[in-house]
Amino acid sequence: MHAGCMLSGMNGFTPEQIALRDTTRAFVQREVIPFAPAWDREETVPLDTVLKLGALGLFGVCAPTDYDGAGADFLGYMLMTEELAYGDAGICNMVNAANSFGAKVRDAGTPDQKERFLRPVASGSALGCLLMTEPHAGSDAAAMRTRAVRRGDRYVLNGEKCFITSGRSAEYAVIFAVTDPEAGKRGLSAFLTRTDRPGYRVVRLERKLGHRSNDTCQIALEDLEVPADDLLGQPGDGLRIALAAMDSTRVAAAAQAIGVARAAHDAALAYARERQAFGKPILEHQAVAFRLAEMATEIEVARQMCHHVARLKMAGVRCVKEASMAKLFASQMSERVCSAAIQVHGGYGYVADFPVEKYYRDARVFQIYDGTNEVQKILISRELASGR
């Protein structure tokens, strides 16, 4: 076994993975948790705080060190994601979006593209985002209507994108658009751009149930000119590039869901230790104690599923089914656990003075983004039908 893969003690993590987890945890305790309620109320997060996470190497966790990335492994990325979501799901989603942007450029970009687009994001100096979802094309990426027309040495992009994480605050973007409408799924291409180019316009910021701290945007592309050299991959590679890392984004969503559920459980456990009823802490009443035990068990099951997928990916093993299962279970688990945390708090769980109502709101979207849970069931059933 390679020395870098040796396990540390009995916890199954390398020293590097533990260091990444603990660094993130310390930052979250110091600079996220005290301010997350205010960010939620104000529906914003200071960009300076987000960029501090970039300075820690969290925008390019798995990006090569040659391009100023952290060069960490995928399990380390999962540990970082859980810790950051524990503090605030919105800011975590911004960091995950930057990592997803970097993964696209890392895997499909030319050396020149990596220098110009991957390095500034991986180094933590700027955010990146992905423009994929459209009003009429969410999980069905092949139904995109955004068009990219070749004109000389440039492509001109027109269309509308929605639900774009960091759509306003990101400086770099990967945009998916149709270059050959007659080619069906093979007519989709991917493009790299700076978001300060003419033709990239933020139409509005969405008002959301949860994840309120990040900027989730509707973007209009209006004669946005992109140099042909900034085509990512080859014409027609768009769907392959879009789907190549979907296992990674799905299991990252699972890790986010685990972080939020863990925060809700910790809040409920602390409350149960302090709240008195019938002459003793409610934690000493079996109904509450058993509820907390079930919550903790579900969180641990989801975590082990998530880490199993991470290790499969690191070993180069196909894990479509396992990633979809992890995302499906963790997202549903998170809503159940956050709901149970509200129940432990009683009436106080329903008011904004206590954090569990925020966790409940944050948890709901995990069943929707990075492929709805209905899509995950389709993928799982297809894998089962094929004998995998």
GROMACS .gro file of C-alpha atoms in nm:
model
  388
    1MET     CA    1   0.000   0.000   0.000
    2HIS     CA    2   0.123   0.346  -0.089
    3ALA     CA    3   0.235   0.541   0.217
    4GLY     CA    4  -0.009   0.821   0.141
    5CYS     CA    5  -0.298   0.578   0.172
    6MET     CA    6  -0.201   0.437   0.510
    7LEU     CA    7  -0.471   0.474   0.770
    8SER     CA    8  -0.424   0.682   1.081
    9GLY     CA    9  -0.517   0.487   1.391
   10MET     CA   10  -0.858   0.323   1.388
   11ASN     CA   11  -1.056   0.608   1.233
   12GLY     CA   12  -0.976   0.519   0.874
   13PHE     CA   13  -0.840   0.861   0.778
   14THR     CA   14  -0.493   0.970   0.675
   15PRO     CA   15  -0.315   1.252   0.860
   16GLU     CA   16  -0.375   1.476   0.558
   17GLN     CA   17  -0.748   1.408   0.562
   18ILE     CA   18  -0.766   1.475   0.935
   19ALA     CA   19  -0.574   1.801   0.895
   20LEU     CA   20  -0.814   1.919   0.624
   21ARG     CA   21  -1.115   1.827   0.838
   22ASP     CA   22  -0.979   1.993   1.150
   23THR     CA   23  -0.868   2.309   0.970
   24THR     CA   24  -1.217   2.348   0.825
   25ARG     CA   25  -1.379   2.273   1.160
   26ALA     CA   26  -1.171   2.537   1.339
   27PHE     CA   27  -1.255   2.799   1.077
   28VAL     CA   28  -1.625   2.714   1.096
   29GLN     CA   29  -1.631   2.745   1.474
   30ARG     CA   30  -1.451   3.078   1.462
   31GLU     CA   31  -1.580   3.254   1.150
   32VAL     CA   32  -1.901   3.087   1.034
   33ILE     CA   33  -2.121   2.964   1.319
   34PRO     CA   34  -2.131   3.295   1.512
   35PHE     CA   35  -2.246   3.484   1.202
   36ALA     CA   36  -2.459   3.230   1.011
   37PRO     CA   37  -2.794   3.339   1.166
   38ALA     CA   38  -2.732   3.699   1.056
   39TRP     CA   39  -2.630   3.589   0.707
   40ASP     CA   40  -2.951   3.389   0.686
   41ARG     CA   41  -3.162   3.690   0.789
   42GLU     CA   42  -2.979   3.928   0.557
   43GLU     CA   43  -2.962   3.675   0.272
   44THR     CA   44  -2.595   3.740   0.208
   45VAL     CA   45  -2.248   3.643   0.320
   46PRO     CA   46  -1.943   3.875   0.317
   47LEU     CA   47  -1.728   3.786   0.018
   48ASP     CA   48  -1.423   3.845   0.237
   49THR     CA   49  -1.529   3.552   0.454
   50VAL     CA   50  -1.574   3.329   0.150
   51LEU     CA   51  -1.232   3.426   0.017
   52LYS     CA   52  -1.075   3.336   0.351
   53LEU     CA   53  -1.191   2.980   0.278
   54GLY     CA   54  -1.021   3.008  -0.058
   55ALA     CA   55  -0.700   3.115   0.115
   56LEU     CA   56  -0.719   2.793   0.318
   57GLY     CA   57  -0.716   2.597  -0.007
   58LEU     CA   58  -1.084   2.503   0.001
   59PHE     CA   59  -1.172   2.628  -0.349
   60GLY     CA   60  -0.938   2.372  -0.505
   61VAL     CA   61  -0.932   2.082  -0.260
   62CYS     CA   62  -0.867   1.818  -0.526
   63ALA     CA   63  -0.699   2.050  -0.777
   64PRO     CA   64  -0.333   1.978  -0.863
   65THR     CA   65  -0.067   2.158  -0.663
   66ASP     CA   66   0.089   2.253  -1.000
   67TYR     CA   67  -0.202   2.494  -1.037
   68ASP     CA   68  -0.203   2.610  -0.673
   69GLY     CA   69  -0.465   2.358  -0.564
   70ALA     CA   70  -0.451   2.170  -0.236
   71GLY     CA   71  -0.386   1.837  -0.406
   72ALA     CA   72  -0.601   1.654  -0.151
   73ASP     CA   73  -0.802   1.338  -0.217
   74PHE     CA   74  -1.175   1.297  -0.258
   75LEU     CA   75  -1.240   1.162   0.090
   76GLY     CA   76  -1.071   1.470   0.232
   77TYR     CA   77  -1.307   1.678   0.019
   78MET     CA   78  -1.604   1.495   0.173
   79LEU     CA   79  -1.476   1.562   0.525
   80MET     CA   80  -1.428   1.931   0.443
   81THR     CA   81  -1.776   1.954   0.294
   82GLU     CA   82  -1.947   1.803   0.597
   83GLU     CA   83  -1.767   2.040   0.834
   84LEU     CA   84  -1.847   2.348   0.626
   85ALA     CA   85  -2.215   2.253   0.586
   86TYR     CA   86  -2.229   2.203   0.963
   87GLY     CA   87  -2.161   2.575   0.993
   88ASP     CA   88  -2.371   2.704   0.703
   89ALA     CA   89  -2.508   2.520   0.401
   90GLY     CA   90  -2.517   2.832   0.184
   91ILE     CA   91  -2.148   2.916   0.209
   92CYS     CA   92  -2.066   2.547   0.171
   93ASN     CA   93  -2.254   2.538  -0.157
   94MET     CA   94  -2.047   2.830  -0.287
   95VAL     CA   95  -1.725   2.646  -0.202
   96ASN     CA   96  -1.851   2.323  -0.359
   97ALA     CA   97  -1.946   2.513  -0.675
   98ALA     CA   98  -1.593   2.651  -0.698
   99ASN     CA   99  -1.454   2.299  -0.664
  100SER     CA  100  -1.693   2.168  -0.929
  101PHE     CA  101  -1.583   2.445  -1.166
  102GLY     CA  102  -1.221   2.351  -1.103
  103ALA     CA  103  -1.287   1.982  -1.163
  104LYS     CA  104  -1.431   2.056  -1.508
  105VAL     CA  105  -1.125   2.263  -1.607
  106ARG     CA  106  -0.882   2.015  -1.449
  107ASP     CA  107  -1.029   1.719  -1.638
  108ALA     CA  108  -1.111   1.878  -1.975
  109GLY     CA  109  -0.900   2.192  -2.005
  110THR     CA  110  -0.587   2.260  -2.203
  111PRO     CA  111  -0.270   2.367  -2.020
  112ASP     CA  112  -0.341   2.727  -2.124
  113GLN     CA  113  -0.700   2.707  -1.998
  114LYS     CA  114  -0.584   2.561  -1.670
  115GLU     CA  115  -0.340   2.847  -1.628
  116ARG     CA  116  -0.600   3.115  -1.699
  117PHE     CA  117  -0.910   2.962  -1.539
  118LEU     CA  118  -0.813   2.687  -1.295
  119ARG     CA  119  -0.522   2.856  -1.119
  120PRO     CA  120  -0.706   3.169  -0.995
  121VAL     CA  121  -0.990   2.959  -0.852
  122ALA     CA  122  -0.776   2.676  -0.713
  123SER     CA  123  -0.547   2.930  -0.547
  124GLY     CA  124  -0.848   3.078  -0.369
  125SER     CA  125  -0.832   3.426  -0.518
  126ALA     CA  126  -1.163   3.396  -0.706
  127LEU     CA  127  -1.483   3.193  -0.717
  128GLY     CA  128  -1.599   2.981  -1.008
  129CYS     CA  129  -1.948   2.869  -1.103
  130LEU     CA  130  -2.131   2.638  -1.343
  131LEU     CA  131  -2.409   2.757  -1.575
  132MET     CA  132  -2.604   2.446  -1.661
  133THR     CA  133  -2.963   2.459  -1.531
  134GLU     CA  134  -3.225   2.637  -1.740
  135PRO     CA  135  -3.593   2.717  -1.678
  136HIS     CA  136  -3.691   2.429  -1.906
  137ALA     CA  137  -3.390   2.203  -1.852
  138GLY     CA  138  -3.296   2.099  -1.500
  139SER     CA  139  -3.216   1.731  -1.466
  140ASP     CA  140  -3.264   1.693  -1.844
  141ALA     CA  141  -2.939   1.856  -1.954
  142ALA     CA  142  -2.993   1.749  -2.315
  143ALA     CA  143  -3.299   1.977  -2.336
  144MET     CA  144  -3.097   2.299  -2.307
  145ARG     CA  145  -3.204   2.594  -2.519
  146THR     CA  146  -2.900   2.819  -2.477
  147ARG     CA  147  -2.726   2.850  -2.815
  148ALA     CA  148  -2.363   2.909  -2.908
  149VAL     CA  149  -2.302   3.014  -3.270
  150ARG     CA  150  -1.954   3.016  -3.423
  151ARG     CA  151  -1.864   3.348  -3.581
  152GLY     CA  152  -1.505   3.357  -3.699
  153ASP     CA  153  -1.272   3.304  -3.407
  154ARG     CA  154  -1.550   3.343  -3.149
  155TYR     CA  155  -1.868   3.183  -3.027
  156VAL     CA  156  -2.168   3.401  -2.950
  157LEU     CA  157  -2.388   3.271  -2.668
  158ASN     CA  158  -2.753   3.354  -2.607
  159GLY     CA  159  -2.987   3.202  -2.352
  160GLU     CA  160  -3.107   3.197  -1.995
  161LYS     CA  161  -2.971   3.007  -1.695
  162CYS     CA  162  -3.129   2.974  -1.353
  163PHE     CA  163  -3.050   2.861  -0.999
  164ILE     CA  164  -2.682   2.940  -1.050
  165THR     CA  165  -2.485   2.922  -0.725
  166SER     CA  166  -2.242   3.215  -0.699
  167GLY     CA  167  -2.377   3.350  -1.026
  168ARG     CA  168  -2.307   3.708  -0.913
  169SER     CA  169  -1.999   3.663  -0.694
  170ALA     CA  170  -1.802   3.424  -0.918
  171GLU     CA  171  -1.543   3.570  -1.153
  172TYR     CA  172  -1.516   3.260  -1.374
  173ALA     CA  173  -1.776   3.029  -1.523
  174VAL     CA  174  -1.824   2.714  -1.726
  175ILE     CA  175  -2.126   2.763  -1.952
  176PHE     CA  176  -2.306   2.480  -2.128
  177ALA     CA  177  -2.472   2.564  -2.459
  178VAL     CA  178  -2.594   2.394  -2.776
  179THR     CA  179  -2.359   2.430  -3.073
  180ASP     CA  180  -2.539   2.185  -3.305
  181PRO     CA  181  -2.918   2.174  -3.254
  182GLU     CA  182  -2.949   1.886  -3.504
  183ALA     CA  183  -2.711   1.657  -3.314
  184GLY     CA  184  -2.927   1.601  -3.008
  185LYS     CA  185  -2.721   1.509  -2.702
  186ARG     CA  186  -2.404   1.530  -2.909
  187GLY     CA  187  -2.472   1.894  -2.992
  188LEU     CA  188  -2.394   2.030  -2.647
  189SER     CA  189  -2.064   2.208  -2.579
  190ALA     CA  190  -1.894   2.374  -2.282
  191PHE     CA  191  -1.729   2.714  -2.267
  192LEU     CA  192  -1.504   2.901  -2.024
  193THR     CA  193  -1.553   3.269  -1.959
  194ARG     CA  194  -1.500   3.552  -1.718
  195THR     CA  195  -1.827   3.683  -1.579
  196ASP     CA  196  -1.729   4.048  -1.632
  197ARG     CA  197  -1.752   4.012  -2.010
  198PRO     CA  198  -2.027   4.208  -2.186
  199GLY     CA  199  -2.331   3.986  -2.235
  200TYR     CA  200  -2.319   3.814  -1.895
  201ARG     CA  201  -2.600   3.972  -1.697
  202VAL     CA  202  -2.736   3.887  -1.353
  203VAL     CA  203  -3.112   3.920  -1.393
  204ARG     CA  204  -3.204   3.861  -1.031
  205LEU     CA  205  -3.111   3.692  -0.707
  206GLU     CA  206  -3.355   3.425  -0.602
  207ARG     CA  207  -3.537   3.447  -0.269
  208LYS     CA  208  -3.500   3.101  -0.121
  209LEU     CA  209  -3.642   2.882   0.154
  210GLY     CA  210  -3.292   2.794   0.273
  211HIS     CA  211  -2.926   2.841   0.176
  212ARG     CA  212  -3.004   3.210   0.195
  213SER     CA  213  -2.647   3.322   0.251
  214ASN     CA  214  -2.532   3.244  -0.101
  215ASP     CA  215  -2.621   3.425  -0.422
  216THR     CA  216  -2.837   3.195  -0.632
  217CYS     CA  217  -2.899   3.376  -0.958
  218GLN     CA  218  -3.086   3.389  -1.282
  219ILE     CA  219  -2.838   3.476  -1.556
  220ALA     CA  220  -2.910   3.614  -1.903
  221LEU     CA  221  -2.656   3.550  -2.178
  222GLU     CA  222  -2.701   3.823  -2.437
  223ASP     CA  223  -2.462   3.800  -2.732
  224LEU     CA  224  -2.187   3.690  -2.493
  225GLU     CA  225  -1.873   3.648  -2.701
  226VAL     CA  226  -1.634   3.372  -2.602
  227PRO     CA  227  -1.305   3.317  -2.790
  228ALA     CA  228  -1.296   2.983  -2.970
  229ASP     CA  229  -0.982   2.903  -2.768
  230ASP     CA  230  -1.204   2.899  -2.457
  231LEU     CA  231  -1.414   2.610  -2.580
  232LEU     CA  232  -1.371   2.342  -2.312
  233GLY     CA  233  -1.288   2.015  -2.481
  234GLN     CA  234  -1.417   1.967  -2.835
  235PRO     CA  235  -1.747   2.074  -2.993
  236GLY     CA  236  -2.008   1.824  -2.879
  237ASP     CA  237  -1.822   1.729  -2.560
  238GLY     CA  238  -2.059   1.927  -2.339
  239LEU     CA  239  -2.282   1.646  -2.215
  240ARG     CA  240  -1.982   1.424  -2.143
  241ILE     CA  241  -1.816   1.706  -1.948
  242ALA     CA  242  -2.142   1.784  -1.765
  243LEU     CA  243  -2.200   1.424  -1.661
  244ALA     CA  244  -1.838   1.323  -1.598
  245ALA     CA  245  -1.831   1.445  -1.241
  246MET     CA  246  -2.197   1.398  -1.147
  247ASP     CA  247  -2.107   1.116  -0.909
  248SER     CA  248  -1.880   1.363  -0.730
  249THR     CA  249  -2.140   1.638  -0.704
  250ARG     CA  250  -2.407   1.395  -0.587
  251VAL     CA  251  -2.196   1.257  -0.306
  252ALA     CA  252  -2.089   1.614  -0.218
  253ALA     CA  253  -2.460   1.696  -0.180
  254ALA     CA  254  -2.484   1.394   0.049
  255ALA     CA  255  -2.196   1.527   0.259
  256GLN     CA  256  -2.369   1.865   0.281
  257ALA     CA  257  -2.687   1.694   0.399
  258ILE     CA  258  -2.491   1.506   0.665
  259GLY     CA  259  -2.332   1.828   0.792
  260VAL     CA  260  -2.668   2.002   0.830
  261ALA     CA  261  -2.823   1.695   0.998
  262ARG     CA  262  -2.532   1.673   1.239
  263ALA     CA  263  -2.573   2.037   1.335
  264ALA     CA  264  -2.944   1.980   1.397
  265HIS     CA  265  -2.874   1.672   1.609
  266ASP     CA  266  -2.611   1.853   1.816
  267ALA     CA  267  -2.853   2.139   1.879
  268ALA     CA  268  -3.129   1.898   1.982
  269LEU     CA  269  -2.895   1.703   2.210
  270ALA     CA  270  -2.776   2.020   2.383
  271TYR     CA  271  -3.133   2.139   2.430
  272ALA     CA  272  -3.243   1.800   2.565
  273ARG     CA  273  -2.969   1.814   2.829
  274GLU     CA  274  -3.082   2.156   2.951
  275ARG     CA  275  -3.461   2.151   2.917
  276GLN     CA  276  -3.639   2.027   3.225
  277ALA     CA  277  -3.975   1.850   3.224
  278PHE     CA  278  -4.139   1.653   3.501
  279GLY     CA  279  -3.845   1.714   3.730
  280LYS     CA  280  -3.558   1.604   3.507
  281PRO     CA  281  -3.384   1.688   3.176
  282ILE     CA  282  -3.593   1.571   2.882
  283LEU     CA  283  -3.290   1.368   2.765
  284GLU     CA  284  -3.368   1.133   3.054
  285HIS     CA  285  -3.715   1.064   2.912
  286GLN     CA  286  -3.703   0.759   2.692
  287ALA     CA  287  -3.913   0.911   2.413
  288VAL     CA  288  -3.658   1.190   2.362
  289ALA     CA  289  -3.352   0.974   2.422
  290PHE     CA  290  -3.466   0.716   2.167
  291ARG     CA  291  -3.544   0.986   1.912
  292LEU     CA  292  -3.191   1.125   1.947
  293ALA     CA  293  -3.045   0.774   1.920
  294GLU     CA  294  -3.231   0.714   1.594
  295MET     CA  295  -3.117   1.050   1.458
  296ALA     CA  296  -2.753   0.973   1.538
  297THR     CA  297  -2.780   0.629   1.379
  298GLU     CA  298  -2.923   0.767   1.055
  299ILE     CA  299  -2.650   1.031   1.035
  300GLU     CA  300  -2.379   0.768   1.079
  301VAL     CA  301  -2.532   0.539   0.815
  302ALA     CA  302  -2.537   0.826   0.566
  303ARG     CA  303  -2.179   0.919   0.654
  304GLN     CA  304  -2.053   0.567   0.598
  305MET     CA  305  -2.232   0.550   0.262
  306CYS     CA  306  -2.072   0.881   0.162
  307HIS     CA  307  -1.724   0.772   0.266
  308HIS     CA  308  -1.768   0.437   0.090
  309VAL     CA  309  -1.842   0.618  -0.237
  310ALA     CA  310  -1.542   0.845  -0.186
  311ARG     CA  311  -1.312   0.546  -0.144
  312LEU     CA  312  -1.459   0.376  -0.451
  313LYS     CA  313  -1.392   0.689  -0.655
  314MET     CA  314  -1.038   0.713  -0.525
  315ALA     CA  315  -0.985   0.351  -0.630
  316GLY     CA  316  -1.120   0.422  -0.979
  317VAL     CA  317  -1.421   0.194  -0.932
  318ARG     CA  318  -1.750   0.270  -1.107
  319CYS     CA  319  -1.995   0.392  -0.842
  320VAL     CA  320  -2.301   0.538  -1.017
  321LYS     CA  321  -2.538   0.327  -0.810
  322GLU     CA  322  -2.358   0.386  -0.482
  323ALA     CA  323  -2.334   0.764  -0.536
  324SER     CA  324  -2.703   0.789  -0.618
  325MET     CA  325  -2.791   0.575  -0.316
  326ALA     CA  326  -2.581   0.796  -0.089
  327LYS     CA  327  -2.741   1.113  -0.223
  328LEU     CA  328  -3.091   0.966  -0.201
  329PHE     CA  329  -3.053   0.837   0.153
  330ALA     CA  330  -2.858   1.130   0.297
  331SER     CA  331  -3.094   1.394   0.159
  332GLN     CA  332  -3.402   1.218   0.294
  333MET     CA  333  -3.225   1.148   0.623
  334SER     CA  334  -3.135   1.515   0.662
  335GLU     CA  335  -3.494   1.629   0.639
  336ARG     CA  336  -3.607   1.360   0.885
  337VAL     CA  337  -3.336   1.447   1.135
  338CYS     CA  338  -3.396   1.821   1.112
  339SER     CA  339  -3.768   1.765   1.159
  340ALA     CA  340  -3.697   1.548   1.464
  341ALA     CA  341  -3.470   1.821   1.603
  342ILE     CA  342  -3.759   2.066   1.584
  343GLN     CA  343  -3.979   1.815   1.765
  344VAL     CA  344  -3.725   1.780   2.046
  345HIS     CA  345  -3.733   2.158   2.089
  346GLY     CA  346  -4.112   2.168   2.095
  347GLY     CA  347  -4.255   2.512   2.028
  348TYR     CA  348  -3.911   2.671   2.049
  349GLY     CA  349  -3.805   2.468   1.747
  350TYR     CA  350  -4.055   2.655   1.534
  351VAL     CA  351  -3.921   3.002   1.602
  352ALA     CA  352  -3.610   3.172   1.465
  353ASP     CA  353  -3.457   3.222   1.810
  354PHE     CA  354  -3.331   2.864   1.789
  355PRO     CA  355  -3.121   2.732   1.498
  356VAL     CA  356  -3.314   2.416   1.413
  357GLU     CA  357  -3.574   2.591   1.197
  358LYS     CA  358  -3.289   2.715   0.976
  359TYR     CA  359  -3.143   2.366   0.951
  360TYR     CA  360  -3.483   2.233   0.846
  361ARG     CA  361  -3.510   2.496   0.573
  362ASP     CA  362  -3.155   2.431   0.455
  363ALA     CA  363  -3.210   2.054   0.441
  364ARG     CA  364  -3.503   2.057   0.203
  365VAL     CA  365  -3.313   2.139  -0.117
  366PHE     CA  366  -3.082   1.838  -0.091
  367GLN     CA  367  -3.359   1.627  -0.243
  368ILE     CA  368  -3.373   1.861  -0.543
  369TYR     CA  369  -3.034   1.979  -0.662
  370ASP     CA  370  -2.752   1.779  -0.823
  371GLY     CA  371  -3.021   1.554  -0.963
  372THR     CA  372  -3.359   1.522  -0.796
  373ASN     CA  373  -3.421   1.216  -0.583
  374GLU     CA  374  -3.654   1.089  -0.853
  375VAL     CA  375  -3.359   1.097  -1.093
  376GLN     CA  376  -3.146   0.912  -0.838
  377LYS     CA  377  -3.407   0.636  -0.824
  378ILE     CA  378  -3.404   0.611  -1.204
  379LEU     CA  379  -3.024   0.577  -1.203
  380ILE     CA  380  -3.026   0.319  -0.923
  381SER     CA  381  -3.294   0.112  -1.096
  382ARG     CA  382  -3.105   0.124  -1.427
  383GLU     CA  383  -2.789   0.001  -1.257
  384LEU     CA  384  -2.985  -0.278  -1.089
  385ALA     CA  385  -3.146  -0.377  -1.419
  386SER     CA  386  -2.807  -0.395  -1.588
  387GLY     CA  387  -2.675  -0.624  -1.316
  388ARG     CA  388  -2.432  -0.372  -1.167
   0.00000   0.00000   0.00000
